[in-house]
PDB file of N, CA and C in Angstrom:
ATOM      1  N   MET M 170     129.513  52.409 -10.407  1.00 44.00           N
ATOM      2  CA  MET M 170     130.045  53.754 -10.590  1.00 44.00           C
ATOM      3  C   MET M 170     129.714  54.615  -9.395  1.00 44.00           C
ATOM      4  N   SER M 171     130.655  55.439  -8.996  1.00 47.00           N
ATOM      5  CA  SER M 171     130.389  56.398  -7.929  1.00 47.00           C
ATOM      6  C   SER M 171     129.386  57.424  -8.419  1.00 47.00           C
ATOM      7  N   GLY M 172     128.630  57.967  -7.486  1.00 45.00           N
ATOM      8  CA  GLY M 172     127.669  58.998  -7.860  1.00 45.00           C
ATOM      9  C   GLY M 172     126.335  58.456  -8.310  1.00 45.00           C
ATOM     10  N   THR M 173     126.199  57.107  -8.379  1.00 49.00           N
ATOM     11  CA  THR M 173     124.945  56.556  -8.841  1.00 49.00           C
ATOM     12  C   THR M 173     124.133  55.924  -7.734  1.00 49.00           C
ATOM     13  N   GLY M 174     124.671  55.865  -6.520  1.00 53.00           N
ATOM     14  CA  GLY M 174     123.968  55.231  -5.409  1.00 53.00           C
ATOM     15  C   GLY M 174     122.683  55.945  -5.057  1.00 53.00           C
ATOM     16  N   ARG M 175     121.723  55.165  -4.559  1.00 60.00           N
ATOM     17  CA  ARG M 175     120.426  55.742  -4.227  1.00 60.00           C
ATOM     18  C   ARG M 175     120.497  56.765  -3.112  1.00 60.00           C
ATOM     19  N   ARG M 176     121.460  56.639  -2.208  1.00 75.00           N
ATOM     20  CA  ARG M 176     121.569  57.557  -1.082  1.00 75.00           C
ATOM     21  C   ARG M 176     122.515  58.725  -1.360  1.00 75.00           C
ATOM     22  N   ASP M 177     123.112  58.760  -2.504  1.00 79.00           N
ATOM     23  CA  ASP M 177     124.035  59.839  -2.843  1.00 79.00           C
ATOM     24  C   ASP M 177     123.258  61.154  -2.894  1.00 79.00           C
ATOM     25  N   PRO M 178     123.679  62.160  -2.112  1.00 75.00           N
ATOM     26  CA  PRO M 178     122.954  63.444  -2.111  1.00 75.00           C
ATOM     27  C   PRO M 178     122.857  64.088  -3.492  1.00 75.00           C
ATOM     28  N   LEU M 179     123.826  63.857  -4.348  1.00 78.00           N
ATOM     29  CA  LEU M 179     123.758  64.432  -5.696  1.00 78.00           C
ATOM     30  C   LEU M 179     122.672  63.780  -6.540  1.00 78.00           C
ATOM     31  N   VAL M 180     122.402  62.515  -6.278  1.00 83.00           N
ATOM     32  CA  VAL M 180     121.307  61.819  -6.967  1.00 83.00           C
ATOM     33  C   VAL M 180     119.977  62.225  -6.355  1.00 83.00           C
ATOM     34  N   LEU M 181     119.903  62.218  -5.021  1.00 81.00           N
ATOM     35  CA  LEU M 181     118.656  62.565  -4.343  1.00 81.00           C
ATOM     36  C   LEU M 181     118.190  63.981  -4.669  1.00 81.00           C
ATOM     37  N   SER M 182     119.127  64.895  -4.804  1.00 76.00           N
ATOM     38  CA  SER M 182     118.767  66.283  -5.112  1.00 76.00           C
ATOM     39  C   SER M 182     118.629  66.522  -6.608  1.00 76.00           C
ATOM     40  N   ARG M 183     118.769  65.471  -7.392  1.00 77.00           N
ATOM     41  CA  ARG M 183     118.632  65.492  -8.857  1.00 77.00           C
ATOM     42  C   ARG M 183     119.704  66.337  -9.539  1.00 77.00           C
ATOM     43  N   ILE M 184     120.834  66.599  -8.853  1.00 80.00           N
ATOM     44  CA  ILE M 184     121.950  67.268  -9.529  1.00 80.00           C
ATOM     45  C   ILE M 184     122.477  66.340 -10.613  1.00 80.00           C
ATOM     46  N   ILE M 185     122.729  65.058 -10.220  1.00 85.00           N
ATOM     47  CA  ILE M 185     123.086  64.062 -11.232  1.00 85.00           C
ATOM     48  C   ILE M 185     121.798  63.669 -11.931  1.00 85.00           C
ATOM     49  N   GLY M 186     121.784  63.860 -13.206  1.00 84.00           N
ATOM     50  CA  GLY M 186     120.595  63.592 -14.001  1.00 84.00           C
ATOM     51  C   GLY M 186     119.996  64.859 -14.568  1.00 84.00           C
ATOM     52  N   ASP M 187     120.116  65.966 -13.834  1.00 81.00           N
ATOM     53  CA  ASP M 187     119.578  67.243 -14.312  1.00 81.00           C
ATOM     54  C   ASP M 187     120.716  68.164 -14.734  1.00 81.00           C
ATOM     55  N   VAL M 188     121.664  68.394 -13.835  1.00 82.00           N
ATOM     56  CA  VAL M 188     122.779  69.304 -14.109  1.00 82.00           C
ATOM     57  C   VAL M 188     123.979  68.540 -14.665  1.00 82.00           C
ATOM     58  N   LEU M 189     124.276  67.393 -14.063  1.00 86.00           N
ATOM     59  CA  LEU M 189     125.443  66.599 -14.442  1.00 86.00           C
ATOM     60  C   LEU M 189     125.033  65.219 -14.919  1.00 86.00           C
ATOM     61  N   ASP M 190     125.796  64.679 -15.847  1.00 90.00           N
ATOM     62  CA  ASP M 190     125.651  63.275 -16.202  1.00 90.00           C
ATOM     63  C   ASP M 190     126.332  62.446 -15.125  1.00 90.00           C
ATOM     64  N   ILE M 191     126.052  61.154 -15.092  1.00 88.00           N
ATOM     65  CA  ILE M 191     126.733  60.253 -14.160  1.00 88.00           C
ATOM     66  C   ILE M 191     128.227  60.347 -14.424  1.00 88.00           C
ATOM     67  N   PHE M 192     129.017  60.360 -13.354  1.00 87.00           N
ATOM     68  CA  PHE M 192     130.461  60.506 -13.502  1.00 87.00           C
ATOM     69  C   PHE M 192     131.183  59.660 -12.472  1.00 87.00           C
ATOM     70  N   GLU M 193     132.443  59.423 -12.710  1.00 87.00           N
ATOM     71  CA  GLU M 193     133.315  58.709 -11.786  1.00 87.00           C
ATOM     72  C   GLU M 193     134.119  59.746 -11.026  1.00 87.00           C
ATOM     73  N   ARG M 194     133.996  59.768  -9.706  1.00 84.00           N
ATOM     74  CA  ARG M 194     134.724  60.751  -8.903  1.00 84.00           C
ATOM     75  C   ARG M 194     136.207  60.438  -8.937  1.00 84.00           C
ATOM     76  N   SER M 195     137.019  61.468  -9.080  1.00 88.00           N
ATOM     77  CA  SER M 195     138.471  61.280  -9.145  1.00 88.00           C
ATOM     78  C   SER M 195     139.188  61.854  -7.931  1.00 88.00           C
ATOM     79  N   VAL M 196     138.503  62.669  -7.158  1.00 92.00           N
ATOM     80  CA  VAL M 196     139.125  63.292  -5.987  1.00 92.00           C
ATOM     81  C   VAL M 196     138.021  63.590  -4.970  1.00 92.00           C
ATOM     82  N   SER M 197     138.371  63.558  -3.708  1.00 92.00           N
ATOM     83  CA  SER M 197     137.389  63.910  -2.686  1.00 92.00           C
ATOM     84  C   SER M 197     137.363  65.425  -2.509  1.00 92.00           C
ATOM     85  N   PHE M 198     136.242  65.926  -2.081  1.00 89.00           N
ATOM     86  CA  PHE M 198     136.165  67.342  -1.750  1.00 89.00           C
ATOM     87  C   PHE M 198     135.105  67.518  -0.671  1.00 89.00           C
ATOM     88  N   ARG M 199     135.229  68.606   0.054  1.00 92.00           N
ATOM     89  CA  ARG M 199     134.295  68.907   1.141  1.00 92.00           C
ATOM     90  C   ARG M 199     133.858  70.355   0.999  1.00 92.00           C
ATOM     91  N   VAL M 200     132.561  70.565   1.076  1.00 92.00           N
ATOM     92  CA  VAL M 200     131.991  71.908   1.015  1.00 92.00           C
ATOM     93  C   VAL M 200     131.263  72.146   2.329  1.00 92.00           C
ATOM     94  N   SER M 201     131.557  73.282   2.980  1.00 93.00           N
ATOM     95  CA  SER M 201     130.917  73.557   4.270  1.00 93.00           C
ATOM     96  C   SER M 201     130.680  75.047   4.454  1.00 93.00           C
ATOM     97  N   TYR M 202     129.646  75.335   5.214  1.00 91.00           N
ATOM     98  CA  TYR M 202     129.344  76.690   5.676  1.00 91.00           C
ATOM     99  C   TYR M 202     129.461  76.663   7.186  1.00 91.00           C
ATOM    100  N   SER M 203     130.303  77.490   7.734  1.00 88.00           N
ATOM    101  CA  SER M 203     130.501  77.567   9.185  1.00 88.00           C
ATOM    102  C   SER M 203     130.733  76.187   9.804  1.00 88.00           C
ATOM    103  N   GLY M 204     131.509  75.361   9.102  1.00 89.00           N
ATOM    104  CA  GLY M 204     131.854  74.040   9.606  1.00 89.00           C
ATOM    105  C   GLY M 204     130.805  72.963   9.391  1.00 89.00           C
ATOM    106  N   ARG M 205     129.643  73.303   8.833  1.00 90.00           N
ATOM    107  CA  ARG M 205     128.581  72.323   8.575  1.00 90.00           C
ATOM    108  C   ARG M 205     128.663  71.837   7.136  1.00 90.00           C
ATOM    109  N   ASN M 206     128.823  70.518   6.975  1.00 90.00           N
ATOM    110  CA  ASN M 206     128.930  69.907   5.658  1.00 90.00           C
ATOM    111  C   ASN M 206     127.674  70.184   4.832  1.00 90.00           C
ATOM    112  N   VAL M 207     127.838  70.536   3.569  1.00 86.00           N
ATOM    113  CA  VAL M 207     126.730  70.910   2.702  1.00 86.00           C
ATOM    114  C   VAL M 207     125.981  69.700   2.159  1.00 86.00           C
ATOM    115  N   ASN M 208     126.669  68.631   1.844  1.00 75.00           N
ATOM    116  CA  ASN M 208     126.073  67.490   1.147  1.00 75.00           C
ATOM    117  C   ASN M 208     124.758  67.032   1.759  1.00 75.00           C
ATOM    118  N   GLY M 209     123.676  67.180   0.987  1.00 69.00           N
ATOM    119  CA  GLY M 209     122.374  66.702   1.404  1.00 69.00           C
ATOM    120  C   GLY M 209     121.622  67.578   2.390  1.00 69.00           C
ATOM    121  N   ARG M 210     122.137  68.752   2.703  1.00 79.00           N
ATOM    122  CA  ARG M 210     121.484  69.640   3.674  1.00 79.00           C
ATOM    123  C   ARG M 210     120.891  70.856   2.984  1.00 79.00           C
ATOM    124  N   GLU M 211     119.861  71.374   3.619  1.00 83.00           N
ATOM    125  CA  GLU M 211     119.313  72.657   3.185  1.00 83.00           C
ATOM    126  C   GLU M 211     119.746  73.710   4.194  1.00 83.00           C
ATOM    127  N   PHE M 212     120.024  74.900   3.698  1.00 86.00           N
ATOM    128  CA  PHE M 212     120.457  76.015   4.542  1.00 86.00           C
ATOM    129  C   PHE M 212     119.541  77.199   4.313  1.00 86.00           C
ATOM    130  N   ARG M 213     119.335  77.973   5.365  1.00 88.00           N
ATOM    131  CA  ARG M 213     118.594  79.224   5.221  1.00 88.00           C
ATOM    132  C   ARG M 213     119.458  80.212   4.445  1.00 88.00           C
ATOM    133  N   PRO M 214     118.844  81.116   3.690  1.00 87.00           N
ATOM    134  CA  PRO M 214     119.630  82.100   2.944  1.00 87.00           C
ATOM    135  C   PRO M 214     120.609  82.879   3.822  1.00 87.00           C
ATOM    136  N   SER M 215     120.229  83.182   5.046  1.00 91.00           N
ATOM    137  CA  SER M 215     121.125  83.932   5.929  1.00 91.00           C
ATOM    138  C   SER M 215     122.386  83.143   6.272  1.00 91.00           C
ATOM    139  N   ALA M 216     122.337  81.818   6.184  1.00 89.00           N
ATOM    140  CA  ALA M 216     123.496  80.980   6.507  1.00 89.00           C
ATOM    141  C   ALA M 216     124.473  80.856   5.340  1.00 89.00           C
ATOM    142  N   VAL M 217     124.062  81.293   4.156  1.00 87.00           N
ATOM    143  CA  VAL M 217     124.908  81.113   2.976  1.00 87.00           C
ATOM    144  C   VAL M 217     125.229  82.425   2.259  1.00 87.00           C
ATOM    145  N   VAL M 218     125.192  83.532   2.990  1.00 88.00           N
ATOM    146  CA  VAL M 218     125.492  84.816   2.355  1.00 88.00           C
ATOM    147  C   VAL M 218     126.964  84.926   1.980  1.00 88.00           C
ATOM    148  N   ASN M 219     127.836  84.242   2.714  1.00 88.00           N
ATOM    149  CA  ASN M 219     129.266  84.236   2.389  1.00 88.00           C
ATOM    150  C   ASN M 219     129.604  82.963   1.635  1.00 88.00           C
ATOM    151  N   GLN M 220     130.718  83.009   0.898  1.00 86.00           N
ATOM    152  CA  GLN M 220     131.095  81.821   0.134  1.00 86.00           C
ATOM    153  C   GLN M 220     131.431  80.667   1.070  1.00 86.00           C
ATOM    154  N   PRO M 221     131.168  79.446   0.624  1.00 90.00           N
ATOM    155  CA  PRO M 221     131.472  78.282   1.460  1.00 90.00           C
ATOM    156  C   PRO M 221     132.974  77.988   1.449  1.00 90.00           C
ATOM    157  N   ARG M 222     133.393  77.151   2.376  1.00 93.00           N
ATOM    158  CA  ARG M 222     134.762  76.633   2.358  1.00 93.00           C
ATOM    159  C   ARG M 222     134.720  75.369   1.505  1.00 93.00           C
ATOM    160  N   VAL M 223     135.571  75.310   0.498  1.00 94.00           N
ATOM    161  CA  VAL M 223     135.640  74.158  -0.395  1.00 94.00           C
ATOM    162  C   VAL M 223     137.052  73.611  -0.337  1.00 94.00           C
ATOM    163  N   GLU M 224     137.178  72.383   0.179  1.00 96.00           N
ATOM    164  CA  GLU M 224     138.475  71.739   0.323  1.00 96.00           C
ATOM    165  C   GLU M 224     138.593  70.601  -0.686  1.00 96.00           C
ATOM    166  N   ILE M 225     139.696  70.593  -1.429  1.00 96.00           N
ATOM    167  CA  ILE M 225     139.971  69.567  -2.433  1.00 96.00           C
ATOM    168  C   ILE M 225     140.935  68.562  -1.829  1.00 96.00           C
ATOM    169  N   GLY M 226     140.602  67.268  -1.914  1.00 96.00           N
ATOM    170  CA  GLY M 226     141.472  66.227  -1.381  1.00 96.00           C
ATOM    171  C   GLY M 226     142.712  66.027  -2.240  1.00 96.00           C
ATOM    172  N   GLY M 227     143.549  65.116  -1.821  1.00 95.00           N
ATOM    173  CA  GLY M 227     144.755  64.783  -2.567  1.00 95.00           C
ATOM    174  C   GLY M 227     145.964  65.545  -2.074  1.00 95.00           C
ATOM    175  N   ASN M 228     147.092  65.342  -2.762  1.00 95.00           N
ATOM    176  CA  ASN M 228     148.335  66.014  -2.351  1.00 95.00           C
ATOM    177  C   ASN M 228     149.265  66.343  -3.513  1.00 95.00           C
ATOM    178  N   ASP M 229     148.748  66.368  -4.735  1.00 96.00           N
ATOM    179  CA  ASP M 229     149.563  66.706  -5.902  1.00 96.00           C
ATOM    180  C   ASP M 229     149.254  68.141  -6.325  1.00 96.00           C
ATOM    181  N   LEU M 230     150.086  69.063  -5.871  1.00 96.00           N
ATOM    182  CA  LEU M 230     149.850  70.490  -6.155  1.00 96.00           C
ATOM    183  C   LEU M 230     149.919  70.832  -7.636  1.00 96.00           C
ATOM    184  N   ARG M 231     150.401  69.894  -8.466  1.00 97.00           N
ATOM    185  CA  ARG M 231     150.462  70.135  -9.916  1.00 97.00           C
ATOM    186  C   ARG M 231     149.110  69.942 -10.575  1.00 97.00           C
ATOM    187  N   LYS M 232     148.194  69.220  -9.917  1.00 96.00           N
ATOM    188  CA  LYS M 232     146.853  69.009 -10.460  1.00 96.00           C
ATOM    189  C   LYS M 232     145.978  70.183 -10.051  1.00 96.00           C
ATOM    190  N   LEU M 233     145.304  70.771 -11.030  1.00 97.00           N
ATOM    191  CA  LEU M 233     144.463  71.947 -10.788  1.00 97.00           C
ATOM    192  C   LEU M 233     143.013  71.624 -11.091  1.00 97.00           C
ATOM    193  N   TYR M 234     142.117  72.227 -10.325  1.00 96.00           N
ATOM    194  CA  TYR M 234     140.688  71.981 -10.468  1.00 96.00           C
ATOM    195  C   TYR M 234     139.940  73.289 -10.676  1.00 96.00           C
ATOM    196  N   THR M 235     138.753  73.169 -11.261  1.00 95.00           N
ATOM    197  CA  THR M 235     137.854  74.309 -11.456  1.00 95.00           C
ATOM    198  C   THR M 235     136.582  74.048 -10.664  1.00 95.00           C
ATOM    199  N   LEU M 236     136.143  75.058  -9.948  1.00 93.00           N
ATOM    200  CA  LEU M 236     134.922  74.981  -9.150  1.00 93.00           C
ATOM    201  C   LEU M 236     133.868  75.870  -9.803  1.00 93.00           C
ATOM    202  N   VAL M 237     132.715  75.300 -10.088  1.00 90.00           N
ATOM    203  CA  VAL M 237     131.606  76.047 -10.679  1.00 90.00           C
ATOM    204  C   VAL M 237     130.397  75.847  -9.777  1.00 90.00           C
ATOM    205  N   MET M 238     129.864  76.943  -9.247  1.00 85.00           N
ATOM    206  CA  MET M 238     128.668  76.874  -8.403  1.00 85.00           C
ATOM    207  C   MET M 238     127.520  77.509  -9.169  1.00 85.00           C
ATOM    208  N   VAL M 239     126.546  76.663  -9.527  1.00 84.00           N
ATOM    209  CA  VAL M 239     125.394  77.143 -10.284  1.00 84.00           C
ATOM    210  C   VAL M 239     124.116  76.815  -9.528  1.00 84.00           C
ATOM    211  N   ASP M 240     123.077  77.553  -9.837  1.00 81.00           N
ATOM    212  CA  ASP M 240     121.741  77.256  -9.331  1.00 81.00           C
ATOM    213  C   ASP M 240     120.998  76.615 -10.493  1.00 81.00           C
ATOM    214  N   PRO M 241     120.707  75.306 -10.410  1.00 78.00           N
ATOM    215  CA  PRO M 241     120.135  74.615 -11.560  1.00 78.00           C
ATOM    216  C   PRO M 241     118.666  74.912 -11.818  1.00 78.00           C
ATOM    217  N   ASP M 242     117.991  75.567 -10.898  1.00 77.00           N
ATOM    218  CA  ASP M 242     116.569  75.826 -11.108  1.00 77.00           C
ATOM    219  C   ASP M 242     116.155  77.225 -10.651  1.00 77.00           C
ATOM    220  N   ALA M 243     117.004  78.209 -10.934  1.00 78.00           N
ATOM    221  CA  ALA M 243     116.696  79.594 -10.565  1.00 78.00           C
ATOM    222  C   ALA M 243     115.583  80.137 -11.454  1.00 78.00           C
ATOM    223  N   PRO M 244     114.682  80.950 -10.963  1.00 80.00           N
ATOM    224  CA  PRO M 244     114.601  81.435  -9.598  1.00 80.00           C
ATOM    225  C   PRO M 244     113.990  80.426  -8.633  1.00 80.00           C
ATOM    226  N   ASN M 245     113.265  79.407  -9.130  1.00 81.00           N
ATOM    227  CA  ASN M 245     112.734  78.361  -8.244  1.00 81.00           C
ATOM    228  C   ASN M 245     112.453  77.119  -9.074  1.00 81.00           C
ATOM    229  N   PRO M 246     112.315  75.961  -8.422  1.00 77.00           N
ATOM    230  CA  PRO M 246     112.118  74.708  -9.166  1.00 77.00           C
ATOM    231  C   PRO M 246     110.872  74.686 -10.046  1.00 77.00           C
ATOM    232  N   CYS M 247     109.843  75.430  -9.694  1.00 83.00           N
ATOM    233  CA  CYS M 247     108.618  75.444 -10.497  1.00 83.00           C
ATOM    234  C   CYS M 247     108.725  76.342 -11.720  1.00 83.00           C
ATOM    235  N   ASP M 248     109.671  77.257 -11.706  1.00 84.00           N
ATOM    236  CA  ASP M 248     109.840  78.214 -12.805  1.00 84.00           C
ATOM    237  C   ASP M 248     111.325  78.426 -13.083  1.00 84.00           C
ATOM    238  N   PRO M 249     112.020  77.401 -13.611  1.00 80.00           N
ATOM    239  CA  PRO M 249     113.472  77.510 -13.810  1.00 80.00           C
ATOM    240  C   PRO M 249     113.845  78.291 -15.067  1.00 80.00           C
ATOM    241  N   THR M 250     113.413  79.542 -15.150  1.00 84.00           N
ATOM    242  CA  THR M 250     113.640  80.342 -16.349  1.00 84.00           C
ATOM    243  C   THR M 250     115.093  80.801 -16.497  1.00 84.00           C
ATOM    244  N   MET M 251     115.850  80.822 -15.405  1.00 81.00           N
ATOM    245  CA  MET M 251     117.267  81.228 -15.473  1.00 81.00           C
ATOM    246  C   MET M 251     118.151  80.015 -15.187  1.00 81.00           C
ATOM    247  N   ARG M 252     117.813  78.884 -15.770  1.00 77.00           N
ATOM    248  CA  ARG M 252     118.520  77.632 -15.500  1.00 77.00           C
ATOM    249  C   ARG M 252     120.026  77.817 -15.537  1.00 77.00           C
ATOM    250  N   GLU M 253     120.674  77.111 -14.616  1.00 79.00           N
ATOM    251  CA  GLU M 253     122.135  77.109 -14.523  1.00 79.00           C
ATOM    252  C   GLU M 253     122.687  78.512 -14.278  1.00 79.00           C
ATOM    253  N   TYR M 254     122.073  79.253 -13.396  1.00 85.00           N
ATOM    254  CA  TYR M 254     122.531  80.592 -13.027  1.00 85.00           C
ATOM    255  C   TYR M 254     123.879  80.475 -12.321  1.00 85.00           C
ATOM    256  N   LEU M 255     124.892  81.149 -12.842  1.00 88.00           N
ATOM    257  CA  LEU M 255     126.244  81.078 -12.289  1.00 88.00           C
ATOM    258  C   LEU M 255     126.365  81.992 -11.079  1.00 88.00           C
ATOM    259  N   HIS M 256     126.710  81.388  -9.934  1.00 85.00           N
ATOM    260  CA  HIS M 256     126.927  82.143  -8.707  1.00 85.00           C
ATOM    261  C   HIS M 256     128.406  82.383  -8.448  1.00 85.00           C
ATOM    262  N   TRP M 257     129.251  81.400  -8.779  1.00 89.00           N
ATOM    263  CA  TRP M 257     130.648  81.464  -8.351  1.00 89.00           C
ATOM    264  C   TRP M 257     131.490  80.604  -9.267  1.00 89.00           C
ATOM    265  N   LEU M 258     132.669  81.092  -9.627  1.00 94.00           N
ATOM    266  CA  LEU M 258     133.597  80.348 -10.477  1.00 94.00           C
ATOM    267  C   LEU M 258     135.005  80.578  -9.949  1.00 94.00           C
ATOM    268  N   VAL M 259     135.730  79.495  -9.678  1.00 96.00           N
ATOM    269  CA  VAL M 259     137.118  79.568  -9.223  1.00 96.00           C
ATOM    270  C   VAL M 259     137.904  78.578 -10.073  1.00 96.00           C
ATOM    271  N   VAL M 260     139.007  79.023 -10.645  1.00 97.00           N
ATOM    272  CA  VAL M 260     139.836  78.152 -11.478  1.00 97.00           C
ATOM    273  C   VAL M 260     141.213  77.974 -10.853  1.00 97.00           C
ATOM    274  N   ASP M 261     141.918  76.964 -11.337  1.00 98.00           N
ATOM    275  CA  ASP M 261     143.299  76.698 -10.921  1.00 98.00           C
ATOM    276  C   ASP M 261     143.446  76.478  -9.418  1.00 98.00           C
ATOM    277  N   ILE M 262     142.564  75.665  -8.848  1.00 97.00           N
ATOM    278  CA  ILE M 262     142.667  75.304  -7.427  1.00 97.00           C
ATOM    279  C   ILE M 262     143.592  74.097  -7.327  1.00 97.00           C
ATOM    280  N   PRO M 263     144.735  74.213  -6.671  1.00 97.00           N
ATOM    281  CA  PRO M 263     145.645  73.078  -6.560  1.00 97.00           C
ATOM    282  C   PRO M 263     145.067  71.965  -5.682  1.00 97.00           C
ATOM    283  N   GLU M 264     145.308  70.727  -6.097  1.00 97.00           N
ATOM    284  CA  GLU M 264     144.870  69.574  -5.316  1.00 97.00           C
ATOM    285  C   GLU M 264     145.460  69.646  -3.918  1.00 97.00           C
ATOM    286  N   GLY M 265     144.676  69.260  -2.919  1.00 97.00           N
ATOM    287  CA  GLY M 265     145.135  69.273  -1.536  1.00 97.00           C
ATOM    288  C   GLY M 265     145.004  70.604  -0.833  1.00 97.00           C
ATOM    289  N   THR M 266     144.325  71.558  -1.494  1.00 97.00           N
ATOM    290  CA  THR M 266     144.152  72.890  -0.885  1.00 97.00           C
ATOM    291  C   THR M 266     142.654  73.205  -0.844  1.00 97.00           C
ATOM    292  N   ASP M 267     142.336  74.475  -0.697  1.00 96.00           N
ATOM    293  CA  ASP M 267     140.930  74.890  -0.756  1.00 96.00           C
ATOM    294  C   ASP M 267     140.765  75.975  -1.799  1.00 96.00           C
ATOM    295  N   ALA M 268     139.527  76.374  -2.036  1.00 95.00           N
ATOM    296  CA  ALA M 268     139.199  77.305  -3.127  1.00 95.00           C
ATOM    297  C   ALA M 268     139.889  78.661  -2.987  1.00 95.00           C
ATOM    298  N   THR M 269     140.332  79.019  -1.797  1.00 95.00           N
ATOM    299  CA  THR M 269     141.017  80.321  -1.639  1.00 95.00           C
ATOM    300  C   THR M 269     142.366  80.335  -2.343  1.00 95.00           C
ATOM    301  N   PHE M 270     142.894  79.170  -2.715  1.00 96.00           N
ATOM    302  CA  PHE M 270     144.161  79.095  -3.432  1.00 96.00           C
ATOM    303  C   PHE M 270     143.981  79.240  -4.938  1.00 96.00           C
ATOM    304  N   GLY M 271     142.755  79.242  -5.415  1.00 95.00           N
ATOM    305  CA  GLY M 271     142.474  79.403  -6.844  1.00 95.00           C
ATOM    306  C   GLY M 271     142.326  80.852  -7.214  1.00 95.00           C
ATOM    307  N   THR M 272     142.000  81.091  -8.486  1.00 95.00           N
ATOM    308  CA  THR M 272     141.800  82.456  -8.977  1.00 95.00           C
ATOM    309  C   THR M 272     140.414  82.616  -9.555  1.00 95.00           C
TER     310      THR M 272
END
């Protein structure tokens, strides 16, 4: 299954297992800040003050996706009292576009 590999950034960062169950990926996507890919990287707060660019793979504009950006251990990993804090929600993103095409 995709998403279960030992080197997968979602597994290494404990997103899979803590926030998400194991899943089968159905579409590729890329998340970046100022052209730097997010997967597996840490960023300074000053580098992430603006929303990231999120590109959805594919080419079927009839397929729509929802993007949910949460902080799984807010305010910090040692004291996750606000677990799953919602930062950003975008719905109806057409396949083959980016999050700016959603609502």
